[in-house]
CSV table of C-alpha atoms and ligand atoms in Angstrom, one decimal:
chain,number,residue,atom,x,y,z
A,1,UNK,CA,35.8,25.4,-15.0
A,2,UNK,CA,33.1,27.8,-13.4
A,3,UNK,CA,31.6,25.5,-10.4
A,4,UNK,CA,28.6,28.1,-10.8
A,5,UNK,CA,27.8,26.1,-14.1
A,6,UNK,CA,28.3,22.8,-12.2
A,7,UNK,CA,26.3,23.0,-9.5
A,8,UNK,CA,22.4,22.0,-10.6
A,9,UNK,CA,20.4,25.1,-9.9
A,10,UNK,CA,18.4,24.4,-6.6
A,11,UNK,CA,14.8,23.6,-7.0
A,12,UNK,CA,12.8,27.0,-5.5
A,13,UNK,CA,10.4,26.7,-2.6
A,14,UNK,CA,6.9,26.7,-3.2
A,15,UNK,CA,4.9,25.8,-0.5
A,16,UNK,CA,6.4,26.8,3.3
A,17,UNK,CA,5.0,26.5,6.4
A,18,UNK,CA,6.6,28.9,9.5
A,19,UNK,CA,6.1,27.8,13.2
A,20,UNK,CA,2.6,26.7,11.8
A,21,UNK,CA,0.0,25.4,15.0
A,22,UNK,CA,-3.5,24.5,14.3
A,23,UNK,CA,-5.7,24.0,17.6
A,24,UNK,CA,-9.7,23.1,17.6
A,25,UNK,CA,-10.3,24.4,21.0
A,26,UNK,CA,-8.7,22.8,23.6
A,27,UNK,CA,-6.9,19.7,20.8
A,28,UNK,CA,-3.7,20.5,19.2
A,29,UNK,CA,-3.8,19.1,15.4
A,30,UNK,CA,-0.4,20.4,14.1
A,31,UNK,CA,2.2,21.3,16.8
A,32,UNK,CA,4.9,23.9,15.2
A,33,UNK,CA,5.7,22.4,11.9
A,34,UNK,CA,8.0,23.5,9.3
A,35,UNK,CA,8.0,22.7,6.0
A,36,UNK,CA,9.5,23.5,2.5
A,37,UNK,CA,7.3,21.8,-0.8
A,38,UNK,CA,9.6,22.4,-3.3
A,39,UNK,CA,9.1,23.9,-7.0
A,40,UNK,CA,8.0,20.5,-9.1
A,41,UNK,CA,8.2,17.4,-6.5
A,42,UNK,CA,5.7,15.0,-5.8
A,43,UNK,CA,5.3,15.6,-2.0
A,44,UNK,CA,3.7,13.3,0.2
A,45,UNK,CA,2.2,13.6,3.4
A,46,UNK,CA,1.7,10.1,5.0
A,47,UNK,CA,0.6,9.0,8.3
A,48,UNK,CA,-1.7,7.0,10.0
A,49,UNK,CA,-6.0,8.2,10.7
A,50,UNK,CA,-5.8,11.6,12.8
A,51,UNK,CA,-2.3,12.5,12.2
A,52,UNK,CA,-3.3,16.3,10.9
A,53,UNK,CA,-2.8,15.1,7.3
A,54,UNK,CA,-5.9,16.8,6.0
A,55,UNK,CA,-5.5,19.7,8.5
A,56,UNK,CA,-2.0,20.2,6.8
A,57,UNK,CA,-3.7,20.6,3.1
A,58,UNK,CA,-6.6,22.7,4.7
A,59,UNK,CA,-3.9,25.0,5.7
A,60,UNK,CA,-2.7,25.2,2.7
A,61,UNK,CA,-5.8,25.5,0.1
A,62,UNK,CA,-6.8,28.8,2.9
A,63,UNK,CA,-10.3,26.3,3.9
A,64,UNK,CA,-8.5,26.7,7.4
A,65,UNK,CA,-6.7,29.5,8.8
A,66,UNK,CA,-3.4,28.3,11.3
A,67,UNK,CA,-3.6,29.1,14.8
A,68,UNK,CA,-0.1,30.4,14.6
A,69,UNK,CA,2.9,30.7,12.2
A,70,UNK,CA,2.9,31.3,8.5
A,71,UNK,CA,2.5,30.1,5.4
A,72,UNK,CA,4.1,31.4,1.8
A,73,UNK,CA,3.1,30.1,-1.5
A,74,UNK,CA,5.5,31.2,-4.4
A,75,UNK,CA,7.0,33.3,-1.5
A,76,UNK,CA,4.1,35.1,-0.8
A,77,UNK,CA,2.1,34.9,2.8
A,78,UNK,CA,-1.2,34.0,2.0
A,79,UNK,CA,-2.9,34.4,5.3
A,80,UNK,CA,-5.1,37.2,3.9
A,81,UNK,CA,-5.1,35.8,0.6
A,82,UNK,CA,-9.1,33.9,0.3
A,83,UNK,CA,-8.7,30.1,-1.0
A,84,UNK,CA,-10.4,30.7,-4.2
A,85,UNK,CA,-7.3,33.5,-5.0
A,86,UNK,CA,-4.6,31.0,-4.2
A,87,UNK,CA,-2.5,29.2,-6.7
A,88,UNK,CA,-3.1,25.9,-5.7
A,89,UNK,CA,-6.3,23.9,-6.2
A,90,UNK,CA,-8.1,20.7,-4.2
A,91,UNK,CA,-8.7,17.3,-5.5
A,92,UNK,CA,-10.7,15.4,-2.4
A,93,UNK,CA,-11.6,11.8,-2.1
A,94,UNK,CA,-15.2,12.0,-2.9
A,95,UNK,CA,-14.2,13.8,-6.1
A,96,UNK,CA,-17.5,15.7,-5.4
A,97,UNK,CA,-18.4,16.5,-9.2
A,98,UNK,CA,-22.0,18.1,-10.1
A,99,UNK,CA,-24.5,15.2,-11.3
A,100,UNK,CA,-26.4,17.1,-13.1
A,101,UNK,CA,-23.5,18.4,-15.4
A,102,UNK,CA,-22.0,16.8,-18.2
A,103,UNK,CA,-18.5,15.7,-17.7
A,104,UNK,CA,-17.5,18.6,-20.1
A,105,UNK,CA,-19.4,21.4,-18.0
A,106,UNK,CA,-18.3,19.5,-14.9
A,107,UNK,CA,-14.4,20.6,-16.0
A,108,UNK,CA,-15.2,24.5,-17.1
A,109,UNK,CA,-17.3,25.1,-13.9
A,110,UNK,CA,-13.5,26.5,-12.1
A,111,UNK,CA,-13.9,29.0,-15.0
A,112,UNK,CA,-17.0,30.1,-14.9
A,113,UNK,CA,-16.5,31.0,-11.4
A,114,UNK,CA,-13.5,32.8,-12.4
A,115,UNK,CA,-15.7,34.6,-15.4
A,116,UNK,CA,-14.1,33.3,-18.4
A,117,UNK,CA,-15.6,33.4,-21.8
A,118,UNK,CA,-17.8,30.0,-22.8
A,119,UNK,CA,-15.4,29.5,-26.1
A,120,UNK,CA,-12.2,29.7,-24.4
A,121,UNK,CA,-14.0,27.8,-21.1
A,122,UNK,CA,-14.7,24.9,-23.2
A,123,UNK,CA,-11.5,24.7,-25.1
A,124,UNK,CA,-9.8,24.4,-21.9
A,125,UNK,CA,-11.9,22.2,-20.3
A,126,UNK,CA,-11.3,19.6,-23.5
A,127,UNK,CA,-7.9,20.2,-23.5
A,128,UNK,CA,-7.7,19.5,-19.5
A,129,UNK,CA,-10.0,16.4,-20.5
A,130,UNK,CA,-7.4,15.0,-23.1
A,131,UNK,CA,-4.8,15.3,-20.9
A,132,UNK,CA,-6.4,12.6,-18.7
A,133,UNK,CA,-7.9,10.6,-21.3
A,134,UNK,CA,-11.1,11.2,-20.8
A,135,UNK,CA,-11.7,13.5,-24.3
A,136,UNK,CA,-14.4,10.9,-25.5
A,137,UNK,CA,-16.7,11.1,-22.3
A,138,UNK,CA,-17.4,14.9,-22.4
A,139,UNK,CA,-20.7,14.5,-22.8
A,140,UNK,CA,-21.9,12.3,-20.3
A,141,UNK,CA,-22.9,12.6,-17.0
A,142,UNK,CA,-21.2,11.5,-14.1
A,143,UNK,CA,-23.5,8.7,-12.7
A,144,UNK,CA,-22.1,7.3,-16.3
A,145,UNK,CA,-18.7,6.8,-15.7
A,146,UNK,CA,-16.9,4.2,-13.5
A,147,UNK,CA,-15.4,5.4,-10.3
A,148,UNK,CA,-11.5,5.5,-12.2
A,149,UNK,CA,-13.0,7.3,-14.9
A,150,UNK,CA,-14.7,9.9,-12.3
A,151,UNK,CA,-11.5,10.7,-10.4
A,152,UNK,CA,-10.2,11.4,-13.8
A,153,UNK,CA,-12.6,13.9,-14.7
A,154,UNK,CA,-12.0,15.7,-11.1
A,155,UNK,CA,-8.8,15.5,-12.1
A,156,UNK,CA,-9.2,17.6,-15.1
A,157,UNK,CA,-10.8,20.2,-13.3
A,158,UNK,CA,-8.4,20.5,-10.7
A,159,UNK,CA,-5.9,20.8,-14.4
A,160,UNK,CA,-8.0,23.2,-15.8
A,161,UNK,CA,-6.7,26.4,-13.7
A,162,UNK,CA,-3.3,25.4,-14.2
A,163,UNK,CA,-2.7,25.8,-10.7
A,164,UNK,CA,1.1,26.0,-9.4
A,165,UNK,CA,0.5,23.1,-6.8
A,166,UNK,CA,-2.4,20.2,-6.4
A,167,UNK,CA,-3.9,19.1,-3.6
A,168,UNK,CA,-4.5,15.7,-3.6
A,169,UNK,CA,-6.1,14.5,-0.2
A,170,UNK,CA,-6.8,10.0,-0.6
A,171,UNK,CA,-8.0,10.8,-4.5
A,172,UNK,CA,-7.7,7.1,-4.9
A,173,UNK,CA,-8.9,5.9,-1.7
A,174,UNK,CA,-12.5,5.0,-2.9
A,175,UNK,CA,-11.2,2.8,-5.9
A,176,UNK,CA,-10.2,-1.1,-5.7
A,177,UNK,CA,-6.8,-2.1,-5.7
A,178,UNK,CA,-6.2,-3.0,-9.2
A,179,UNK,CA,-7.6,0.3,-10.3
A,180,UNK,CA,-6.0,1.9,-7.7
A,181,UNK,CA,-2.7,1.0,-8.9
A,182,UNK,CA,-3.1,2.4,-12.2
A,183,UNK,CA,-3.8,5.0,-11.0
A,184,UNK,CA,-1.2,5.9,-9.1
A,185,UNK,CA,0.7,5.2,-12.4
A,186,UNK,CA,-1.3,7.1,-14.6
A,187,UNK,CA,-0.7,10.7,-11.9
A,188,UNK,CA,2.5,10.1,-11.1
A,189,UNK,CA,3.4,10.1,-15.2
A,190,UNK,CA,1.1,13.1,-15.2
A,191,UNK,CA,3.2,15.0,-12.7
A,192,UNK,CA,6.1,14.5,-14.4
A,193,UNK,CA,4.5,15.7,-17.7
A,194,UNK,CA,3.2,18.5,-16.1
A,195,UNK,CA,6.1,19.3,-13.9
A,196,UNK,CA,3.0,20.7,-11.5
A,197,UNK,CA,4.2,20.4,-7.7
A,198,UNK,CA,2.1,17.7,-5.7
A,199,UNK,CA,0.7,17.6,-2.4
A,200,UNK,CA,-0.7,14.2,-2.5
A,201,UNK,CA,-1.8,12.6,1.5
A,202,UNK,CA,-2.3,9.2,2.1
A,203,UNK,CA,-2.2,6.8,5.0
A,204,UNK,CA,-0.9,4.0,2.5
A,205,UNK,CA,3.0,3.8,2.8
A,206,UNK,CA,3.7,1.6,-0.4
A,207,UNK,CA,1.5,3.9,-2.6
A,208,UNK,CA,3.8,6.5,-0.6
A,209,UNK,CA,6.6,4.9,-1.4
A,210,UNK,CA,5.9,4.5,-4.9
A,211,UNK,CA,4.9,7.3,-6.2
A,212,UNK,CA,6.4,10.4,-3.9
A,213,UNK,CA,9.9,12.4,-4.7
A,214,UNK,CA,10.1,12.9,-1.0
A,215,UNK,CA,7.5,11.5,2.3
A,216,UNK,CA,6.5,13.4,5.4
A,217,UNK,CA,6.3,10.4,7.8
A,218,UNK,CA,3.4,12.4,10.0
A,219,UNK,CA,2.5,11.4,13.8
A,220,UNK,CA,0.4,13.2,16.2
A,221,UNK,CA,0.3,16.6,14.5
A,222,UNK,CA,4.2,16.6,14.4
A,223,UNK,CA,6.6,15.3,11.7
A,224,UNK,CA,8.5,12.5,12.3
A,225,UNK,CA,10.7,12.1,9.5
A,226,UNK,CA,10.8,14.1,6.3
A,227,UNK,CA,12.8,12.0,3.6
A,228,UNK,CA,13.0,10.1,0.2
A,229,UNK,CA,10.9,7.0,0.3
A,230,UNK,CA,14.5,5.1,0.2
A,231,UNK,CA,16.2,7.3,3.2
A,232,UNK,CA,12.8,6.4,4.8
A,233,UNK,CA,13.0,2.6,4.2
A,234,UNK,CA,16.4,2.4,4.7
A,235,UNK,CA,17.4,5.3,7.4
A,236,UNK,CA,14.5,5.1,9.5
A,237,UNK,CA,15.2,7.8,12.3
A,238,UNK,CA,13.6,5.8,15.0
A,239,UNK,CA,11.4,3.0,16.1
A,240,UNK,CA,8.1,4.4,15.0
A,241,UNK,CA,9.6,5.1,11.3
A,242,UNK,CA,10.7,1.7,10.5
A,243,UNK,CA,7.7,0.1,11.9
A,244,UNK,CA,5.5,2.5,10.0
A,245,UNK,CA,7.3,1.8,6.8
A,246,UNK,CA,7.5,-1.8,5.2
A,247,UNK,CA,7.8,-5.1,7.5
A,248,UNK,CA,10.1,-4.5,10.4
A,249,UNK,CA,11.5,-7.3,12.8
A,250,UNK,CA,12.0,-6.0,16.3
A,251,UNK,CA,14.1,-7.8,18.2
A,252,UNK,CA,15.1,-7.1,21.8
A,253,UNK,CA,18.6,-6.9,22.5
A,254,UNK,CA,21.0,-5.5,25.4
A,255,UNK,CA,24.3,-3.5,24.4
A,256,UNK,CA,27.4,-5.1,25.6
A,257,UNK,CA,30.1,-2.6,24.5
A,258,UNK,CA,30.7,-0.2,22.1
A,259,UNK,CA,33.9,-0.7,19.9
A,260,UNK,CA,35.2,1.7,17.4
A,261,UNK,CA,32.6,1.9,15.1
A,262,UNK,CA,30.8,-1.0,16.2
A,263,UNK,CA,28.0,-1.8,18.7
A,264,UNK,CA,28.5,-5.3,20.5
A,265,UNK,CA,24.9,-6.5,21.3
A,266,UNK,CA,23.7,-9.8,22.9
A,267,UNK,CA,19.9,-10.9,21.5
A,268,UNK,CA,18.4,-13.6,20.0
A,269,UNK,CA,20.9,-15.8,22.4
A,270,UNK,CA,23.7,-14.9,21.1
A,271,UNK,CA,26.2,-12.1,20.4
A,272,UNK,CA,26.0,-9.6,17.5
A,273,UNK,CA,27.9,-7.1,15.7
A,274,UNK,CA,25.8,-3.8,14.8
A,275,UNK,CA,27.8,-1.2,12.5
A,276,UNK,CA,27.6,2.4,13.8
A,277,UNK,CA,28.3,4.1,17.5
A,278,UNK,CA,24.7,4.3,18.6
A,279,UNK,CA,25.5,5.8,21.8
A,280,UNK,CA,23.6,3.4,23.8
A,281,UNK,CA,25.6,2.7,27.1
A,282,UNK,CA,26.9,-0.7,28.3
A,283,UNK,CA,23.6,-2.7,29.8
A,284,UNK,CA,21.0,-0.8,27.9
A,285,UNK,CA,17.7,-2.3,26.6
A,286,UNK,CA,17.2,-1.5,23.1
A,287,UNK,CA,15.4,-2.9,20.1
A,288,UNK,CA,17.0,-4.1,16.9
A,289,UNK,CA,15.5,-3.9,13.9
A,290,UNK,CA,16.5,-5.7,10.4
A,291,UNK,CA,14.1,-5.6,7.3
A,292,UNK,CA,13.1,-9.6,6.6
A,293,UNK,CA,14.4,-9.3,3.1
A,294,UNK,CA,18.1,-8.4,4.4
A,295,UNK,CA,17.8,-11.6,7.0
A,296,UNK,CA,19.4,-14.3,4.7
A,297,UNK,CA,20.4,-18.1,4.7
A,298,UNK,CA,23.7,-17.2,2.8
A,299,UNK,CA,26.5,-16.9,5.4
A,300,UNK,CA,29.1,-15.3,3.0
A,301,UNK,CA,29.4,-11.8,3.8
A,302,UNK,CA,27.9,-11.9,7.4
A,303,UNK,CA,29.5,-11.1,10.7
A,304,UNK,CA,26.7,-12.6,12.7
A,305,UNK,CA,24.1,-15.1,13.0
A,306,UNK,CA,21.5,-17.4,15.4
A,307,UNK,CA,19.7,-20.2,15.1
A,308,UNK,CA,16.2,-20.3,14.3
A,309,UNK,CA,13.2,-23.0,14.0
A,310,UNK,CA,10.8,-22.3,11.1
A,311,UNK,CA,7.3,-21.9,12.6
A,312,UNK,CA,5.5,-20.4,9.6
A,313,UNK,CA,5.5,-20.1,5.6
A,314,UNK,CA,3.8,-18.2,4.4
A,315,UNK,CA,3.6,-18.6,0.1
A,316,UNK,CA,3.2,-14.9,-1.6
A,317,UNK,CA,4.0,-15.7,-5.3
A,318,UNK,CA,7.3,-13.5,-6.2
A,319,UNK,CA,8.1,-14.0,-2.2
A,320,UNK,CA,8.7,-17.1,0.6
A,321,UNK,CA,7.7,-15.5,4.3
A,322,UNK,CA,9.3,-17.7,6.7
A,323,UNK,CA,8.8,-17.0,10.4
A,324,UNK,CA,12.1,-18.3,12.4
A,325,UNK,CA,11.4,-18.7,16.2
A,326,UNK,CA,14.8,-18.0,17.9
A,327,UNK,CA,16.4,-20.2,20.5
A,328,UNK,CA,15.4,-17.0,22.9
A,329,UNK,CA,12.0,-17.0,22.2
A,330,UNK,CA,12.3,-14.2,19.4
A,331,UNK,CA,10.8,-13.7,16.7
A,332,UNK,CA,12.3,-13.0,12.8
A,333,UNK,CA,11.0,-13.2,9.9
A,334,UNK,CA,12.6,-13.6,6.6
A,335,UNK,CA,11.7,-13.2,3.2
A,336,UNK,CA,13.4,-14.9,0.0
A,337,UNK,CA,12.4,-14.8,-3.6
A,338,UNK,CA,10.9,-17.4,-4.6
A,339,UNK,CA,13.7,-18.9,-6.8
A,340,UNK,CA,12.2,-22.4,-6.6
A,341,UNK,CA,14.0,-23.8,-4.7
A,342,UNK,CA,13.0,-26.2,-1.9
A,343,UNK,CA,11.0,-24.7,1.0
A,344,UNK,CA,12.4,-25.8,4.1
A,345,UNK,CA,10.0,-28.6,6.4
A,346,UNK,CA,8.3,-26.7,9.4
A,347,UNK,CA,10.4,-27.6,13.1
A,348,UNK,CA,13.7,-27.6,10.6
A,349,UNK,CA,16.7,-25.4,12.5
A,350,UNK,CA,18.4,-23.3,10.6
A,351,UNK,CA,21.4,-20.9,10.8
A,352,UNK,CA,20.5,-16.9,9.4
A,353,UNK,CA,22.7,-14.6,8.8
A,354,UNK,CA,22.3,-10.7,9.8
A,355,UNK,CA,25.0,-8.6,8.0
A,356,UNK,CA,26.1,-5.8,10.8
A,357,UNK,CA,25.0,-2.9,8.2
A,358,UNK,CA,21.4,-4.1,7.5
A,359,UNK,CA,20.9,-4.4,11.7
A,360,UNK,CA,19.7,-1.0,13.6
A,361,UNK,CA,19.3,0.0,16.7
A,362,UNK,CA,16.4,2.0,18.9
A,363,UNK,CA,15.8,3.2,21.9
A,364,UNK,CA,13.2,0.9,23.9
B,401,LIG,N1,-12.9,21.0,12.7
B,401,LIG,C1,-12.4,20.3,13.6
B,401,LIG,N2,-12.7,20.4,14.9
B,401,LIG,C2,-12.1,19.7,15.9
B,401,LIG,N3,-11.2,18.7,15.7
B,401,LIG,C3,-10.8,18.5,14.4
B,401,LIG,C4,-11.4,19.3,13.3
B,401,LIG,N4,-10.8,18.9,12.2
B,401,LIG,C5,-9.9,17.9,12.5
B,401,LIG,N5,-9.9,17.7,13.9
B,401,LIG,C6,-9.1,16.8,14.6
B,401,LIG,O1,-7.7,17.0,14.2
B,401,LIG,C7,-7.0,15.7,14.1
B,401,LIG,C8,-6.4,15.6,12.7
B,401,LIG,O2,-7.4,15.5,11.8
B,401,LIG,P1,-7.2,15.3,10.2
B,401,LIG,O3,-8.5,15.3,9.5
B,401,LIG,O4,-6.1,16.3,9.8
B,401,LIG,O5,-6.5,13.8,10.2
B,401,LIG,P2,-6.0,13.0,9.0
B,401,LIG,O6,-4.6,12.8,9.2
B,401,LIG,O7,-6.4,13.6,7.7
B,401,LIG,O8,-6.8,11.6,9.2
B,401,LIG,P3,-7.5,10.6,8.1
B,401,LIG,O9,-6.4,9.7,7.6
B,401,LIG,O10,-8.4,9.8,9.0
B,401,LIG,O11,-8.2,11.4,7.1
B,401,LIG,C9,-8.0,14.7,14.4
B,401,LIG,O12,-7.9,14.2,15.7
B,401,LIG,C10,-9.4,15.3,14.2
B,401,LIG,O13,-10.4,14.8,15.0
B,402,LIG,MG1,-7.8,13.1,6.2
């Protein structure tokens, strides 16, 4: 057996960014950041208002030049290339599409400017127009159409150039939530169709989560954490991850020993077993964090658990959210599915269970 034939071919790089800084006069936006989009992925850049998310796709589309460092597309350095000559094309938020046009000419206009015949131009721009469902509204305007049915059409005309990677910067951020999540369907089954690379930026984790082949978790101009949406959720590299991503609880704690493979820590008034060597030394304050849905009523299968009172429940359909108040004055919250059984009375004490792999622990 040839292990040349076995291995799967690795996916080429796309989009890189070398060493790249972006300063506005005196304020640092990006700080050094290095980054490989690969050849077909849906690539997310998430983080919270002011993070450099936009500044990153700027970069990228050539609307911004980088203070210092590189960036390749397909390979190639484009920091002479202009952004209308790079492979890659911008969808923003505002969709910005030309009232006065139809919805057909709104689609050819990319190939106009690029001087393309009108027959071919308006073959395309149908084509690109079926592909988002949108065929039957090529003649009207865009003050016609609802707002899902406008992002649509901008959509086409970022299609219509077949670029090598989209640039998708909050393209559903002006739509309600219900529309928003089809949406987010809809492109993410596009993608795939395609096989197109995305660059998609959002500050909204779950639509993160949902939709991207891989997350760069962004903070103050740096990335944090660049991972799969579940190596984010379920390896957060620090504090600021798992707090960012999902519902965290927090709980202070103070390491006792470590043994083997196992931290000993004292928190919630009691003592608890943490799997992996975390380093920490004897007496240190650190926080532990355990998602609510792993914090469970069923002892089987747990090392460890405290005694809670229930202050708080909260009803979400599919989901019980029960706030526990700890016999040290911590906090945890747990959710259950809602299997129907009896919700327990508020003041009730009750025993949870925290299995030593679902705990983590952080640096205060
Ligand atoms: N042209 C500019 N001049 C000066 N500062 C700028 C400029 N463009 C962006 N910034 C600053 O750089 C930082 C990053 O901005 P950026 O637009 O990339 O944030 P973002 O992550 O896209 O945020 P949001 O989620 O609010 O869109 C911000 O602090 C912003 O004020
Ligand atoms: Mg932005």
């Amino acid at each position: 057996m040839s292990p040349s034939l076995e291995e799967p071919s690795r996916p080429k790089a796309v989009v890189e960014l070398k060493g790249v800084e972006k300063r506005f006069a005196a304020f640092t936006a990006l700080r050094r950041m290095d980054l490989t989009i690969r050849e077909g992925e849906f690539f997310t850049l998430l983080g919270p208002s002011g993070c450099g998310k936009t500044t990153t796709l700027r970069l990228i589309a050539g609307f911004d030049l980088p203070s210092e460092g590189q960036i390749l597309i397909a390979g190639q350095d484009v920091s002479n290339i202009p952004a209308h000559l790079r492979p890659v094309h911008t969808v923003f938020q505002n969709y910005a599409l030309f009232p006065h046009m139809t919805v057909l000419d709104n689609v050819a206009f990319p190939l106009t400017v690029r001087r393309i015949g009108r027959a071919e131009r308006l073959e395309r721009a149908r084509a690109a127009l079926d592909l988002v469902q949108m065929g039957s509204f090529a003649a009207r305007k865009p003050s016609q159409l609802s707002g899902g049915q406008q992002q649509r059409v901008a959509l086409a005309r970022a299609l219509v150039n077949e670029p090598r990677v989209l640039l998708l910067d909050e393209p559903l951020g002006a739509l309600d939530l219900k529309l928003r999540k089809e949406m987010q369907a809809e492109l993410k089954a596009m993608q795939r169709r395609l096989g197109i690379t995305f660059v998609f930026v959002t500050h909204d984790q779950e639509e993160a989560l949902s939709m991207s082949d891989r997350i760069a978790l962004m903070k103050s101009g740096e990335i944090v954490q660049l991972d799969t949406p579940t190596g984010l959720y379920d390896r957060p590299a620090n504090a600021y991850v798992a707090d960012f991503i999902g519902e965290t609880n927090m709980i202070p704690a103070r390491v006792i020993s470590q043994e083997g493979d196992v931290t000993l820590v004292e928190a919630m008034g009691t003592r608890l077993r943490v799997s992996g060597n975390h380093g920490h030394v004897a007496g240190a304050e650190v926080q532990m964090a355990i998602r609510p849905e792993r914090v469970s009523d069923d002892m089987r299968e747990t090392e460890n658990s405290a005694e809670g009172v229930l202050a708080d429940v909260e009803f979400i359909g599919t989901d019980l959210r029960m706030v526990y108040r700890m016999t040290d004055g911590s906090r945890v919250v747990m959710r259950q599915q809602n299997s129907g059984r009896a919700v327990p009375q508020l003041g009730e004490t009750r025993r949870l269970g925290f299995r030593q792999q679902d705990l983590r622990l952080f640096g205060r």
